[in-house]
Each structure stands twice: as C-alpha cells, then as structure tokens.
PDB file of C-alpha atoms in Angstrom:
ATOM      1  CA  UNK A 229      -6.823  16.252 -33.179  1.00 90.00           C
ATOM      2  CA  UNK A 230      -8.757  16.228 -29.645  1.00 95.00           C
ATOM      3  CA  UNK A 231     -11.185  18.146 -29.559  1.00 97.00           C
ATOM      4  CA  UNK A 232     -13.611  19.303 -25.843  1.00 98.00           C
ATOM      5  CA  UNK A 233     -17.318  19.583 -26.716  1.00 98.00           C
ATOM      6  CA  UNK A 234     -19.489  21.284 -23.729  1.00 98.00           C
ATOM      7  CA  UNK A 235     -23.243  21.154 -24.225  1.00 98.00           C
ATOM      8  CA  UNK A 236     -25.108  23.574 -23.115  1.00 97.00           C
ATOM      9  CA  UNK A 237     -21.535  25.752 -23.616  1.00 97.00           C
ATOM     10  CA  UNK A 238     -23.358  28.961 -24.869  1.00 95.00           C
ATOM     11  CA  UNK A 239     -24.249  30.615 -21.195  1.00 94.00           C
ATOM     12  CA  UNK A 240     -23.793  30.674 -17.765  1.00 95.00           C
ATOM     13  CA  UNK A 241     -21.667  27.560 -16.659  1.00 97.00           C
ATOM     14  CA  UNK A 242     -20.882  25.798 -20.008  1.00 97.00           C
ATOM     15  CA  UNK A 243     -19.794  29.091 -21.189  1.00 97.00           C
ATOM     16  CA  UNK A 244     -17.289  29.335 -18.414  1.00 98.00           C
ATOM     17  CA  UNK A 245     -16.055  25.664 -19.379  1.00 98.00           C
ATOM     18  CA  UNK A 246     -15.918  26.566 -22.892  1.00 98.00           C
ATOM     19  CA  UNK A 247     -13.489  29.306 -21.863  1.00 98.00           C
ATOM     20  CA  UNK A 248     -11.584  27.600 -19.644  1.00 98.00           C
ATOM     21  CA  UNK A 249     -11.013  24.195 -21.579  1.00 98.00           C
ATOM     22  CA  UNK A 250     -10.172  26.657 -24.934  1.00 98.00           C
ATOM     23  CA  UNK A 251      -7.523  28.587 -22.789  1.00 98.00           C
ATOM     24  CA  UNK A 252      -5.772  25.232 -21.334  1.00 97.00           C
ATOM     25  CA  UNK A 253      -5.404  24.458 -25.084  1.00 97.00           C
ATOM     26  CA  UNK A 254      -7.872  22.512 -25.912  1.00 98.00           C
ATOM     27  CA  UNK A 255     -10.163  23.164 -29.672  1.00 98.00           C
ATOM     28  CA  UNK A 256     -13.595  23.231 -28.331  1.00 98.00           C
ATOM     29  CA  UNK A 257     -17.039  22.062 -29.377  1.00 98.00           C
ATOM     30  CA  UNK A 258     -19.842  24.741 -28.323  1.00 98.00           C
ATOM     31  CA  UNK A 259     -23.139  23.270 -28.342  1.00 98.00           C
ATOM     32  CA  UNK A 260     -26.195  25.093 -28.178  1.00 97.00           C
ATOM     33  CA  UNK A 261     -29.923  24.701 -29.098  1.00 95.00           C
ATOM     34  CA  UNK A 262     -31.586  27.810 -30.220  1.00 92.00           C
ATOM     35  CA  UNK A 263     -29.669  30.709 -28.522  1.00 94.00           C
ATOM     36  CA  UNK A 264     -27.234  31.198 -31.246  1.00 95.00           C
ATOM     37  CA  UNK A 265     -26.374  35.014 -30.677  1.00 96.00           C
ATOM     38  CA  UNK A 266     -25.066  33.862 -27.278  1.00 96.00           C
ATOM     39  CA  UNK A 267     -22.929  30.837 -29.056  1.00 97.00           C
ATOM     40  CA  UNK A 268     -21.380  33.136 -31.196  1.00 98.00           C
ATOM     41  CA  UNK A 269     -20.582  35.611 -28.492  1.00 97.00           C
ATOM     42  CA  UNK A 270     -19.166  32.691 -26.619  1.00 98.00           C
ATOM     43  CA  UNK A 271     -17.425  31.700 -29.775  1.00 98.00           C
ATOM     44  CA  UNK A 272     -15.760  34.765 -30.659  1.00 98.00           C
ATOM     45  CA  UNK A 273     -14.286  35.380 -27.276  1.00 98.00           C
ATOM     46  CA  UNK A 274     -12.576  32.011 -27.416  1.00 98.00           C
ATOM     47  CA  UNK A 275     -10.960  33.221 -30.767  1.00 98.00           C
ATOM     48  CA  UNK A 276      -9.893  36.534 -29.590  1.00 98.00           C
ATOM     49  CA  UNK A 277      -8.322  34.993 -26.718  1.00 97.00           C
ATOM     50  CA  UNK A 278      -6.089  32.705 -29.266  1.00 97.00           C
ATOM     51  CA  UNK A 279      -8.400  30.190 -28.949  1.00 98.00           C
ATOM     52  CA  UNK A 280      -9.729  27.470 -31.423  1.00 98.00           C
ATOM     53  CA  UNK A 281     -13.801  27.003 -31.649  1.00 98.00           C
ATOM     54  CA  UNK A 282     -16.700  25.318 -33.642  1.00 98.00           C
ATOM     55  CA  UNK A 283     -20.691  25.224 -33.192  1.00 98.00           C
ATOM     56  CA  UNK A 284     -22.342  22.754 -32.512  1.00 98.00           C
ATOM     57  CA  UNK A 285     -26.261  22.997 -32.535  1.00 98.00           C
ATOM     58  CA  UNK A 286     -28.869  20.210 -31.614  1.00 98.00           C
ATOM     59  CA  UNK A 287     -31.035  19.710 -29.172  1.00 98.00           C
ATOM     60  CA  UNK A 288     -29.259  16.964 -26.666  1.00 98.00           C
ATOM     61  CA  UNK A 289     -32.791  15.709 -25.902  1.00 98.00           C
ATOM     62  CA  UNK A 290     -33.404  14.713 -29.445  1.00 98.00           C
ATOM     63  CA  UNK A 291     -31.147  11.524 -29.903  1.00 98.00           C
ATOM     64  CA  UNK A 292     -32.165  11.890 -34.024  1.00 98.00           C
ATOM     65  CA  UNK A 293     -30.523  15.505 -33.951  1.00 98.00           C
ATOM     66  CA  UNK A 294     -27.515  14.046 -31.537  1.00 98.00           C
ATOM     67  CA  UNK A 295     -27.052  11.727 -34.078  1.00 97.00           C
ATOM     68  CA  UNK A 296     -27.041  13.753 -37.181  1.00 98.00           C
ATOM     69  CA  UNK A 297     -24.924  16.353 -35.777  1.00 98.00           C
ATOM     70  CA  UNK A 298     -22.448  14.022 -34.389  1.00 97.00           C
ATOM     71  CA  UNK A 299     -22.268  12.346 -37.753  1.00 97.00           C
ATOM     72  CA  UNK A 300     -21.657  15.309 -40.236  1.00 98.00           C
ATOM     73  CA  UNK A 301     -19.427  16.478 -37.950  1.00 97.00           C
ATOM     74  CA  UNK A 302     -16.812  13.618 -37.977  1.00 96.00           C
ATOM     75  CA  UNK A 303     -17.421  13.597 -41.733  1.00 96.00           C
ATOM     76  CA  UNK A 304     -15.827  16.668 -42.000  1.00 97.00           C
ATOM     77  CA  UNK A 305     -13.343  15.771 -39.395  1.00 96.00           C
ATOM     78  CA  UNK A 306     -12.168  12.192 -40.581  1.00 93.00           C
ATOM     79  CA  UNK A 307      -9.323  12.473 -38.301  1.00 92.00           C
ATOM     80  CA  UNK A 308     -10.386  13.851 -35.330  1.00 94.00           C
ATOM     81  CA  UNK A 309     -12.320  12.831 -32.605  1.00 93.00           C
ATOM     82  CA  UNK A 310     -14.311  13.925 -29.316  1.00 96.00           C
ATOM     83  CA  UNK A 311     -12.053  13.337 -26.323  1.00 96.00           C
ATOM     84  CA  UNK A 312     -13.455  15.754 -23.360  1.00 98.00           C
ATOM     85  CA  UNK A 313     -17.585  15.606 -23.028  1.00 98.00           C
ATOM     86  CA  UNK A 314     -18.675  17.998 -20.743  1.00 98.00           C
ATOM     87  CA  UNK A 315     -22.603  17.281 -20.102  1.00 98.00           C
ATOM     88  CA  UNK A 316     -23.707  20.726 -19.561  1.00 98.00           C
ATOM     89  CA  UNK A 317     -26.821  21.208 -20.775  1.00 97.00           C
ATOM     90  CA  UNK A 318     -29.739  21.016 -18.927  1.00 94.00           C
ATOM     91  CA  UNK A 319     -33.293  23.322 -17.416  1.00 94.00           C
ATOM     92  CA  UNK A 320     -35.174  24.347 -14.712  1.00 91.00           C
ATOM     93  CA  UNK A 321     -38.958  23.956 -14.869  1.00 94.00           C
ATOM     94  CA  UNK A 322     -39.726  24.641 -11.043  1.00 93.00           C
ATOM     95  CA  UNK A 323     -42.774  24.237  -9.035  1.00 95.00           C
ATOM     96  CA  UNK A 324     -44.594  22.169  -6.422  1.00 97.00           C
ATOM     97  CA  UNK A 325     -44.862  18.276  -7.358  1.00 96.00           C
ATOM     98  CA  UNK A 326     -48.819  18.306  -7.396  1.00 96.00           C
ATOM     99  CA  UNK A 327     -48.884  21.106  -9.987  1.00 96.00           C
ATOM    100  CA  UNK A 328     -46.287  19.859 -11.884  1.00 96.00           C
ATOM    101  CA  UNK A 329     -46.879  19.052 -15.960  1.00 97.00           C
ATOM    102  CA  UNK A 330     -46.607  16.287 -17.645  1.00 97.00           C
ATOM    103  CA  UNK A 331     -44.083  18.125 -19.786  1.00 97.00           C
ATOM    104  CA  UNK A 332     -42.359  20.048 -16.738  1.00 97.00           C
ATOM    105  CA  UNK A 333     -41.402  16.387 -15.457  1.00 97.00           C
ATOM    106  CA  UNK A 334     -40.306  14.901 -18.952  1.00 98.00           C
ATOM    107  CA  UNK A 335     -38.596  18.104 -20.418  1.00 97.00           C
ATOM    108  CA  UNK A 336     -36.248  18.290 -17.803  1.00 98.00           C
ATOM    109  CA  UNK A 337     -35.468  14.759 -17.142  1.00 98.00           C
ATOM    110  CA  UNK A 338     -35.203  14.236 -20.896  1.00 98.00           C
ATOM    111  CA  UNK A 339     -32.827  17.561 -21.338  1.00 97.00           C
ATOM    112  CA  UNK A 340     -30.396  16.172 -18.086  1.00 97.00           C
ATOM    113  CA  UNK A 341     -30.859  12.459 -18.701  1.00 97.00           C
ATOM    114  CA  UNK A 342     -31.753  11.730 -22.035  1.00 98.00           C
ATOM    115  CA  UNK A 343     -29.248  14.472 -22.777  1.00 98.00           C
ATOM    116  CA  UNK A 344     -26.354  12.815 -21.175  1.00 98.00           C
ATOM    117  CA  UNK A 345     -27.076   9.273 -22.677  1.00 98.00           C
ATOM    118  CA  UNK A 346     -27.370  10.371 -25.956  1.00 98.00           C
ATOM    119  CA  UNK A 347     -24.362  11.893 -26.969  1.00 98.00           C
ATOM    120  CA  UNK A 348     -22.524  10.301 -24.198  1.00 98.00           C
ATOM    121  CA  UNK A 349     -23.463   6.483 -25.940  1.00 97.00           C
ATOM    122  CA  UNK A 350     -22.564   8.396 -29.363  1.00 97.00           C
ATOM    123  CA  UNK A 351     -19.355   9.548 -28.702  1.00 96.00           C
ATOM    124  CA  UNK A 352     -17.877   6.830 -26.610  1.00 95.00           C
ATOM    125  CA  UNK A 353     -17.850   4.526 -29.927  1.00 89.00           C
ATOM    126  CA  UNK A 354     -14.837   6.861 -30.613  1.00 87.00           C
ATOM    127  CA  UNK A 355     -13.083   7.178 -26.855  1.00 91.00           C
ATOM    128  CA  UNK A 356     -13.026   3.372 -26.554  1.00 89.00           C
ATOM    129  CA  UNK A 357     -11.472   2.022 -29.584  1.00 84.00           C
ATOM    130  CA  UNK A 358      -7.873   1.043 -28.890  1.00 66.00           C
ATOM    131  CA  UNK A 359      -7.927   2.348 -25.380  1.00 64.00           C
ATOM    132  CA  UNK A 360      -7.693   6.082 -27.023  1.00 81.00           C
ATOM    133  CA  UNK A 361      -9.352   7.645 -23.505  1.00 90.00           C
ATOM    134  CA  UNK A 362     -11.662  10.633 -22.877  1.00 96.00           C
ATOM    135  CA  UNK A 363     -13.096  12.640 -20.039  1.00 98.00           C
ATOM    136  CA  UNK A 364     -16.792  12.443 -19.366  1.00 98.00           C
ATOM    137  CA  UNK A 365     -17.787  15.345 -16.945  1.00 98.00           C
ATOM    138  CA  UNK A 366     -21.244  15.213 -15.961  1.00 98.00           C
ATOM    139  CA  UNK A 367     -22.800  18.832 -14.418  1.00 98.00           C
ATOM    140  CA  UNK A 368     -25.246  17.395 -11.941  1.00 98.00           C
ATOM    141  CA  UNK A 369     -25.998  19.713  -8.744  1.00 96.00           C
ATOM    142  CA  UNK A 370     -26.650  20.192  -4.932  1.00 95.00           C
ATOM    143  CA  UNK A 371     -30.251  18.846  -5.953  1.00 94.00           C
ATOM    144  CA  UNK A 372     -29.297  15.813  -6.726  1.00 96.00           C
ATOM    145  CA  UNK A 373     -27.137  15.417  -3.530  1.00 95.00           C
ATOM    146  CA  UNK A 374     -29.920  17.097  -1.034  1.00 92.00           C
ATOM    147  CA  UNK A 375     -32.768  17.486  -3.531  1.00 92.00           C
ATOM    148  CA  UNK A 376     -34.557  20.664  -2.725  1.00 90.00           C
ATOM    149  CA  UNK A 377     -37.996  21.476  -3.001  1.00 92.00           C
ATOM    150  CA  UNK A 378     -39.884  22.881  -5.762  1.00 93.00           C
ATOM    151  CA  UNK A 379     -37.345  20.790  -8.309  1.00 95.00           C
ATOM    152  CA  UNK A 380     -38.807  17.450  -7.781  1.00 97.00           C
ATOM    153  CA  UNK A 381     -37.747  17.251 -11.518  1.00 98.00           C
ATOM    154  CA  UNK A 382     -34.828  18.566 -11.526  1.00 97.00           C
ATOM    155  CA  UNK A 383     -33.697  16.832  -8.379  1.00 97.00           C
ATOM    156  CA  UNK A 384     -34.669  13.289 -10.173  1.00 98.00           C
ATOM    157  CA  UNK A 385     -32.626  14.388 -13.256  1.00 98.00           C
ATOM    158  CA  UNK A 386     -29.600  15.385 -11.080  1.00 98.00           C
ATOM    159  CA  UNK A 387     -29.349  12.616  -8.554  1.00 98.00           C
ATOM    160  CA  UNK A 388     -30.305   9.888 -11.285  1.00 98.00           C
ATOM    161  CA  UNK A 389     -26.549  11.727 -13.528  1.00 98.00           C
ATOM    162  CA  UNK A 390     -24.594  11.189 -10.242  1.00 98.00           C
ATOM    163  CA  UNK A 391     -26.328   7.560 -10.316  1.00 98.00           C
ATOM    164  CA  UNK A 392     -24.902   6.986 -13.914  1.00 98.00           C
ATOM    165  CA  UNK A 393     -21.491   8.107 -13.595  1.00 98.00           C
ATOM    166  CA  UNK A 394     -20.773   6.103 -10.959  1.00 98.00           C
ATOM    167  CA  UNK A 395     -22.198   3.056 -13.552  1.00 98.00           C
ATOM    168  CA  UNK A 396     -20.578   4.235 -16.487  1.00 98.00           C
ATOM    169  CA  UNK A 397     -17.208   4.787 -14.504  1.00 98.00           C
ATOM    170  CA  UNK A 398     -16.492   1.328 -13.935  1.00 98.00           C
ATOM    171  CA  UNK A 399     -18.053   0.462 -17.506  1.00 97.00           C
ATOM    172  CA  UNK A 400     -15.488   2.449 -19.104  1.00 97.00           C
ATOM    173  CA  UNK A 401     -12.018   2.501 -16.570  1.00 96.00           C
ATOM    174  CA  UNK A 402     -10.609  -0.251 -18.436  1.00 94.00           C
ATOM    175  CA  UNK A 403     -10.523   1.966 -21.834  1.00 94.00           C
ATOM    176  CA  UNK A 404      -8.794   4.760 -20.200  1.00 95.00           C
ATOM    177  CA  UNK A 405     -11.886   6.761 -19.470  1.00 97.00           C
ATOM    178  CA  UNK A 406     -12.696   8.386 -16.497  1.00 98.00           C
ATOM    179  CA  UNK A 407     -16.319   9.867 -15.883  1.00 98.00           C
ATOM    180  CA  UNK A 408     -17.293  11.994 -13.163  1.00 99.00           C
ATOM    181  CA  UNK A 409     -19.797  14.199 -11.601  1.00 98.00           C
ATOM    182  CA  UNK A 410     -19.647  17.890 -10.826  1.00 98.00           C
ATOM    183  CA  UNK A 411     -22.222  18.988  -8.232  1.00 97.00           C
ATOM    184  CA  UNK A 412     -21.994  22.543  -8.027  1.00 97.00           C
ATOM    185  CA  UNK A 413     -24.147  24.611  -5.113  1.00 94.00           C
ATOM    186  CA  UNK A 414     -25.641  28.342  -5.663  1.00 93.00           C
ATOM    187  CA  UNK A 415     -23.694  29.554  -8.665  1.00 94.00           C
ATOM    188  CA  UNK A 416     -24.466  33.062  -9.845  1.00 90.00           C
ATOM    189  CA  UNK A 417     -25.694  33.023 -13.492  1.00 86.00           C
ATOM    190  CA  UNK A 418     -28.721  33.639 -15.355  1.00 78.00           C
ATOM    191  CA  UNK A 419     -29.836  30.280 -14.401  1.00 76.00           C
ATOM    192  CA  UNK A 420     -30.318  31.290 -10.422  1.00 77.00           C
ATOM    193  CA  UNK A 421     -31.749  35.064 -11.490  1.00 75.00           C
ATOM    194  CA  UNK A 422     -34.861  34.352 -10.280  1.00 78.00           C
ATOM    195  CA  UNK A 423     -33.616  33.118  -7.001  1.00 76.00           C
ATOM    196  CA  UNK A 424     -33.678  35.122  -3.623  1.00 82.00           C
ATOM    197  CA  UNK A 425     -29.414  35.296  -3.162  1.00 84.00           C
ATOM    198  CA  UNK A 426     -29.875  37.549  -0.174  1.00 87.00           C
ATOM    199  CA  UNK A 427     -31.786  34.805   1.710  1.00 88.00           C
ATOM    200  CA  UNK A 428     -29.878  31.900   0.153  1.00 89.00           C
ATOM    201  CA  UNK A 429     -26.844  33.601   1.089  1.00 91.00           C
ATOM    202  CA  UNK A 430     -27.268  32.998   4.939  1.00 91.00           C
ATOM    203  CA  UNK A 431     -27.483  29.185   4.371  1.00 90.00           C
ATOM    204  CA  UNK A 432     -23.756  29.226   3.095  1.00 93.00           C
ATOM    205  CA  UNK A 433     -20.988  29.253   5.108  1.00 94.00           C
ATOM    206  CA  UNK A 434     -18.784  31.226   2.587  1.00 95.00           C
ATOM    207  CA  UNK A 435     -20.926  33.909   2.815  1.00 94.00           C
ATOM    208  CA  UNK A 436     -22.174  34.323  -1.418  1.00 94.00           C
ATOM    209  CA  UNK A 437     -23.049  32.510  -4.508  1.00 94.00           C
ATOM    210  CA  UNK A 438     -20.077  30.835  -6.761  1.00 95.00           C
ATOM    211  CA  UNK A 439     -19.051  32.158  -9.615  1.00 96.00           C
ATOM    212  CA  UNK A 440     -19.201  30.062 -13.108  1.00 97.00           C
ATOM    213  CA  UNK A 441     -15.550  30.288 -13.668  1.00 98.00           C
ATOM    214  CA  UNK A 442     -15.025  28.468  -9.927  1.00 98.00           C
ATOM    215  CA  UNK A 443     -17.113  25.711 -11.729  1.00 98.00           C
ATOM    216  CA  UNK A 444     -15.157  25.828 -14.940  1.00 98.00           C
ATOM    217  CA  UNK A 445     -11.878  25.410 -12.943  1.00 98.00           C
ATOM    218  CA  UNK A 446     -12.542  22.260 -11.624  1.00 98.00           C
ATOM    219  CA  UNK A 447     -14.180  20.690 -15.001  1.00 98.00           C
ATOM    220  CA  UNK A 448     -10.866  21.633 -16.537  1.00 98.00           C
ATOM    221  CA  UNK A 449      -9.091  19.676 -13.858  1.00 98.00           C
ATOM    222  CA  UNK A 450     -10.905  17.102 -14.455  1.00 98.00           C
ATOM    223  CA  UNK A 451     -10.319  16.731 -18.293  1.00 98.00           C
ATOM    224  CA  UNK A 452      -6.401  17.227 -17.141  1.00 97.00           C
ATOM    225  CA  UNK A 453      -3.815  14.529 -17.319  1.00 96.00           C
ATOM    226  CA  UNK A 454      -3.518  15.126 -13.891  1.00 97.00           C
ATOM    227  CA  UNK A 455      -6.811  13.662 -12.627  1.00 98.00           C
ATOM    228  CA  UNK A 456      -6.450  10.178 -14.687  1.00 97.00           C
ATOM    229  CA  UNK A 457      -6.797   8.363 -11.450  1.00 98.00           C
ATOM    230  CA  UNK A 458     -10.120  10.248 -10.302  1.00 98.00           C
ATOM    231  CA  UNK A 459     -13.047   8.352 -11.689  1.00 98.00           C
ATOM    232  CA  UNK A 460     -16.622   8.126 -10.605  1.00 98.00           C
ATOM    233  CA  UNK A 461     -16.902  10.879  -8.178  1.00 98.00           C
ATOM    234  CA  UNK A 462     -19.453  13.555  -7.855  1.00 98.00           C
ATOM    235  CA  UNK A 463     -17.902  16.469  -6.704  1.00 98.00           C
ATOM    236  CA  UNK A 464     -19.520  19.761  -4.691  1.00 97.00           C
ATOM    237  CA  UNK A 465     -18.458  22.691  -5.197  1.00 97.00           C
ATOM    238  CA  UNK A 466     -20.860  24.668  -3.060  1.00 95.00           C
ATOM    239  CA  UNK A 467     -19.166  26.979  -0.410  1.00 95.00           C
ATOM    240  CA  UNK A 468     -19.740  24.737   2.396  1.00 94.00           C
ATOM    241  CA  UNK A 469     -23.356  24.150   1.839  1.00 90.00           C
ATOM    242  CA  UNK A 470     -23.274  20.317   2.824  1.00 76.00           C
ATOM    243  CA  UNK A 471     -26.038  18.145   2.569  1.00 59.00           C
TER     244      UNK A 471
END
C-alpha cells in the first residue's frame, strides 16, 4: 500500500493536507512532535470522514529520531511504503538579524532544512527502487521568494528548500519522482496569529489572507497522477502578492 506522510500534519497547513490527501484516498502519515492532542484531533477527523490514518511522532530536526521512526515503522509495514512526502513542518523564531540567537538562527534552519533532508534522504531509498515513483512537496513560502524582514532565518530556510527542489528534481526525474515547491503567501492559521492581517491585508490584491485548505488543494494536485510532468517548480499561492 501507498501511503502520504505530511510533517508537521497536526495544525494549521499540514493539517489541511492531511485532510485533503486522506479524502482523495490516500492512507496518511500524520507527523507531529510534541502536540499530540492536536494529532489526534487531526487524526480522528480523517477517520470519521472514512478516512485511513497513523501517527507519526519525531522531531524532523533530529535525523536519529527520523531514523528510528522511519525504521519501526516499515517493520510493521513490510509491504508498504512512503510514496507522497509532504515537507510541512517547520517555525517561526522572528526578530531583527542583530538580536537574533544563536539558537533562533539554527532552530529554524535545522526544523525547515535539516527537516527536509532528513526524512526526504530516508524515504527516497524506498521511492527509487525499480522506478516505483513518489511525490516530494516541499512547503517553502513568500519569504523565501521576497524574503521579508524580521525572518532573516526563516527567509534563509525557505529560499535555501526552493534551492533544493530544484536540485533534487533533476536528481530524481529519471525514477519517476517529481519534487516541487509550494510557496504559499499570508495564510490564516495559528502560525500568522500574531501578525497585523488588517495592515497586511492592503498589500494583497485579493483583498484577505488564504485559507489552509487553498494550500492543501494544490499539494494534493501535486501528489495527483495528473501533475507527473510538473517537476521542480516552486509555486505561490499568495493572492497576487508578487515579489
């Protein structure tokens, strides 16, 4: 069996993905690192929508807990194997570049970066075999297209995923793989709460913040049969708001 994981797939936009990729038939993977309440949540939803679901906790920073989990797993799944990655997860640690931590810079770049090459190296020993084929989605941003200020960090993290999908794309077309970016603008979820949306608002030509499931929508395309030919793209979704 196939299987979709989505890091990061407990809140906000992975939850949306989770959702969407369960509801287009496909079992998915929700990974999560300490907010297991909202896994659950996200996990029972899936099932009372007919749905098929699993947790999936580690910390996508940590490539020892990637590992592990991504090794008991497919010991109790012998004859399955990971076919959609959607590279979710990833913080904000905001503030000016000459105040910035040591471990505002590195927790964010290792969440986003690390994040994506550790499972993403993991799991493509399993996509490439035999030309079986996968969808790598990567979640990068508008930062990483127009970096913004006050995310120095998270702008790096961002622009340096788009950077690597475009790599890995060609790496990986030959097996049947396709790997692209998703670069999504002002999306309203827990993630942006702390942002001023009136003010933000103006900048956009469509006039408000997207919603998670506008996000999800497109990441589902994208692990479709119908987007085989689209590989190494990074793709806004921002209402407008180019860069």
């Amino acid at each position: 069996m196939k299987y979709a994981l989505v890091t990061g797939g407990s809140r906000g936009i992975g939850k949306a993905v989770a959702l969407k990729l369960a509801n287009q038939g496909w079992p998915v993977l929700i990974n999560y690192r300490s907010n297991q309440e909202a896994a659950q949540a996200t996990l029972d939803e899936i099932v009372a929508a007919g749905g098929q679901a699993e947790l999936l906790p580690f910390d996508v920073a940590s490539a020892e807990q990637t590992e592990k989990a991504i090794d008991q797993w497919e010991a109790s799944h012998p004859d399955d194997y990971v076919a959609v990655l959607v590279n979710n997860a990833g913080i904000r640690r905001d503030g000016m570049m000459f105040m910035m931590s040591d471990d505002d810079w590195h927790s964010v770049l290792d969440t986003t970066l690390g994040g994506f090459f550790y499972i993403t190296r993991r799991l493509l020993k399993h996509m490439m075999p035999r030309r079986r084929g996968g969808r790598i989605i990567n979640m990068a941003s508008l930062s990483g297209l127009k970096g913004l200020p006050g995310q120095t960090n998270y702008s790096a993290a961002k622009a340096a995923l788009i950077g690597a999908t475009k790599a890995l794309a060609q790496e990986v077309a030959p097996r049947n793989i396709t790997v692209n970016a998703i670069a999504p603008g002002f999306i309203a979820t827990d993630m942006t709460a702390d942002l001023n949306e009136a003010e933000l608002t103006k900048m956009i030509p469509a006039g408000r913040f997207g919603r998670p499931e506008e996000v999800a929508a497109l990441a589902a395309f994208l692990a479709s049969d119908d987007a085989a030919y689209i590989t190494g793209q990074a793709i806004s979704i921002n209402g407008g708001l180019y860069t």
